[in-house]
Tab-separated table of C-alpha atoms and ligand atoms in Angstrom:
chain	number	residue	atom	x	y	z
A	1	UNK	CA	128.232	95.144	112.048
A	2	UNK	CA	126.411	97.864	113.712
A	3	UNK	CA	124.053	96.892	116.523
A	4	UNK	CA	121.867	99.304	118.965
A	5	UNK	CA	121.601	98.263	122.141
A	6	UNK	CA	118.179	97.217	122.928
A	7	UNK	CA	116.011	96.499	120.473
A	8	UNK	CA	113.882	99.750	120.182
A	9	UNK	CA	111.455	98.921	117.251
A	10	UNK	CA	108.672	96.776	115.872
A	11	UNK	CA	108.770	94.112	113.365
A	12	UNK	CA	106.387	95.228	110.263
A	13	UNK	CA	105.405	92.063	108.872
A	14	UNK	CA	104.321	92.613	104.744
A	15	UNK	CA	102.607	90.668	101.955
A	16	UNK	CA	102.612	90.786	98.179
A	17	UNK	CA	99.449	91.832	96.455
A	18	UNK	CA	96.975	90.089	95.632
A	19	UNK	CA	97.161	91.911	92.404
A	20	UNK	CA	100.216	89.400	91.335
A	21	UNK	CA	98.054	86.764	90.527
A	22	UNK	CA	97.891	88.931	86.967
A	23	UNK	CA	101.157	86.521	87.373
A	24	UNK	CA	99.212	83.445	87.416
A	25	UNK	CA	100.699	80.417	85.432
A	26	UNK	CA	97.295	78.699	86.778
A	27	UNK	CA	94.126	79.263	89.479
A	28	UNK	CA	92.267	75.864	90.749
A	29	UNK	CA	89.553	75.298	93.312
A	30	UNK	CA	92.317	74.292	96.594
A	31	UNK	CA	89.665	71.663	97.659
A	32	UNK	CA	92.210	71.161	100.671
A	33	UNK	CA	93.110	74.313	102.162
A	34	UNK	CA	96.984	74.652	103.543
A	35	UNK	CA	98.317	76.257	101.342
A	36	UNK	CA	100.514	79.647	102.063
A	37	UNK	CA	98.905	82.388	100.719
A	38	UNK	CA	101.110	85.338	100.731
A	39	UNK	CA	98.555	87.889	99.732
A	40	UNK	CA	96.789	87.822	103.565
A	41	UNK	CA	100.039	85.851	104.894
A	42	UNK	CA	97.489	82.919	106.505
A	43	UNK	CA	96.496	79.306	104.887
A	44	UNK	CA	94.287	78.561	101.990
A	45	UNK	CA	90.438	77.318	103.339
A	46	UNK	CA	89.067	74.147	101.843
A	47	UNK	CA	87.326	75.588	98.624
A	48	UNK	CA	88.881	79.064	97.514
A	49	UNK	CA	90.249	79.684	94.498
A	50	UNK	CA	94.382	79.933	94.209
A	51	UNK	CA	96.189	80.826	91.794
A	52	UNK	CA	99.949	79.771	91.589
A	53	UNK	CA	102.798	82.855	90.440
A	54	UNK	CA	105.768	83.486	89.097
A	55	UNK	CA	107.104	86.782	91.580
A	56	UNK	CA	109.750	88.687	91.936
A	57	UNK	CA	109.881	90.414	95.287
A	58	UNK	CA	110.964	93.667	95.898
A	59	UNK	CA	113.903	94.825	98.376
A	60	UNK	CA	117.029	92.848	96.480
A	61	UNK	CA	119.159	94.190	94.154
A	62	UNK	CA	120.569	93.327	90.440
A	63	UNK	CA	122.059	89.575	91.016
A	64	UNK	CA	119.988	88.873	94.388
A	65	UNK	CA	116.643	89.441	92.345
A	66	UNK	CA	114.523	86.140	92.673
A	67	UNK	CA	112.004	84.642	90.855
A	68	UNK	CA	109.892	82.294	92.065
A	69	UNK	CA	106.002	80.243	93.166
A	70	UNK	CA	104.022	81.929	95.032
A	71	UNK	CA	100.363	81.439	96.228
A	72	UNK	CA	97.685	84.391	96.079
A	73	UNK	CA	93.839	84.935	95.542
A	74	UNK	CA	93.268	84.358	92.294
A	75	UNK	CA	90.310	87.052	92.469
A	76	UNK	CA	92.236	89.840	94.779
A	77	UNK	CA	91.828	89.658	98.844
A	78	UNK	CA	91.776	93.047	101.366
A	79	UNK	CA	95.209	91.131	103.046
A	80	UNK	CA	95.965	90.298	106.094
A	81	UNK	CA	93.906	90.354	109.428
A	82	UNK	CA	96.593	90.943	110.993
A	83	UNK	CA	99.677	93.112	111.804
A	84	UNK	CA	102.246	90.813	113.913
A	85	UNK	CA	104.111	87.316	111.924
A	86	UNK	CA	101.673	85.010	110.739
A	87	UNK	CA	99.898	82.736	113.062
A	88	UNK	CA	99.341	80.024	110.122
A	89	UNK	CA	103.063	80.174	109.320
A	90	UNK	CA	104.723	78.937	112.267
A	91	UNK	CA	104.474	75.767	111.494
A	92	UNK	CA	107.341	75.788	109.326
A	93	UNK	CA	110.817	75.870	108.967
A	94	UNK	CA	111.441	79.042	107.364
A	95	UNK	CA	115.430	80.658	106.046
A	96	UNK	CA	115.617	84.020	107.262
A	97	UNK	CA	117.474	86.207	104.914
A	98	UNK	CA	119.084	89.373	105.348
A	99	UNK	CA	119.915	92.226	102.873
A	100	UNK	CA	121.622	95.408	103.577
A	101	UNK	CA	120.466	98.962	102.221
A	102	UNK	CA	121.864	98.196	98.634
A	103	UNK	CA	119.419	94.713	98.215
A	104	UNK	CA	122.565	92.752	98.476
A	105	UNK	CA	122.594	89.556	101.083
A	106	UNK	CA	124.351	89.791	103.895
A	107	UNK	CA	123.576	87.093	106.151
A	108	UNK	CA	120.973	85.142	107.466
A	109	UNK	CA	119.239	82.623	110.527
A	110	UNK	CA	116.833	79.768	110.412
A	111	UNK	CA	113.772	79.836	111.773
A	112	UNK	CA	112.721	76.717	113.372
A	113	UNK	CA	108.894	75.995	113.444
A	114	UNK	CA	107.191	77.573	117.024
A	115	UNK	CA	106.741	80.885	118.713
A	116	UNK	CA	110.168	82.571	117.537
A	117	UNK	CA	110.056	84.106	114.732
A	118	UNK	CA	110.048	87.704	116.015
A	119	UNK	CA	113.679	87.044	117.873
A	120	UNK	CA	114.939	85.900	114.717
A	121	UNK	CA	114.078	88.629	113.230
A	122	UNK	CA	114.651	90.789	115.903
A	123	UNK	CA	118.246	89.790	116.230
A	124	UNK	CA	119.184	90.329	112.325
A	125	UNK	CA	116.990	93.463	112.112
A	126	UNK	CA	119.459	94.913	115.774
A	127	UNK	CA	122.205	95.102	113.212
A	128	UNK	CA	121.719	99.044	111.244
A	129	UNK	CA	122.939	97.720	108.078
A	130	UNK	CA	120.619	95.057	107.415
A	131	UNK	CA	117.615	96.891	105.786
A	132	UNK	CA	114.564	93.815	105.976
A	133	UNK	CA	114.257	90.365	105.737
A	134	UNK	CA	112.981	87.979	102.832
A	135	UNK	CA	111.430	84.264	104.484
A	136	UNK	CA	111.784	81.361	102.229
A	137	UNK	CA	110.901	78.013	102.939
A	138	UNK	CA	113.764	76.188	104.050
A	139	UNK	CA	113.422	72.766	101.896
A	140	UNK	CA	111.166	74.377	98.246
A	141	UNK	CA	112.938	77.951	98.770
A	142	UNK	CA	109.744	79.436	98.018
A	143	UNK	CA	109.731	83.200	99.208
A	144	UNK	CA	106.804	83.702	101.758
A	145	UNK	CA	107.434	87.299	102.991
A	146	UNK	CA	109.465	90.268	104.204
A	147	UNK	CA	110.141	91.692	107.660
A	148	UNK	CA	111.425	95.619	108.341
A	149	UNK	CA	111.423	97.753	110.807
A	150	UNK	CA	108.947	99.953	111.888
A	151	UNK	CA	108.292	103.213	111.053
A	152	UNK	CA	110.097	102.402	107.590
A	153	UNK	CA	113.399	103.992	106.821
A	154	UNK	CA	113.720	105.257	103.324
A	155	UNK	CA	113.658	103.064	100.114
A	156	UNK	CA	117.272	102.920	98.589
A	157	UNK	CA	115.163	102.671	95.398
B	1	ZN	ZN1	94.912	86.909	99.883
């Protein structure tokens, strides 16, 4: 484990492209709202048209690549309105999985609901062997977003 002395990096929170909705198995009008949209990193609002799609997020390699269900805007969107950790997602317990530069999982931590998500991410990413994090819901295991150090390092794949 190689750690930097201080956190001398910012965090970048990456959404999925809404174009992945093209792979949707189902689209529907979300009457109630509150579904986590991975394209703009906020919860859906009542009446929005939403797609349920099986996606394989970039980053993990080989056997570590996983396909799973996510909600996206069905007809595209302009992405997140804010740069930071998604406020709408703070109430959900997450596991932050850490992957190395070869796309292999090397660790992780549970981030409880609240305001400490950046601290958990910063601690994991202080290890320079860690290339990026993927956050997932604890019970359903669904992918939520990717977190990287800013500026982004040169991709390895
Ligand atoms: Zn969206």
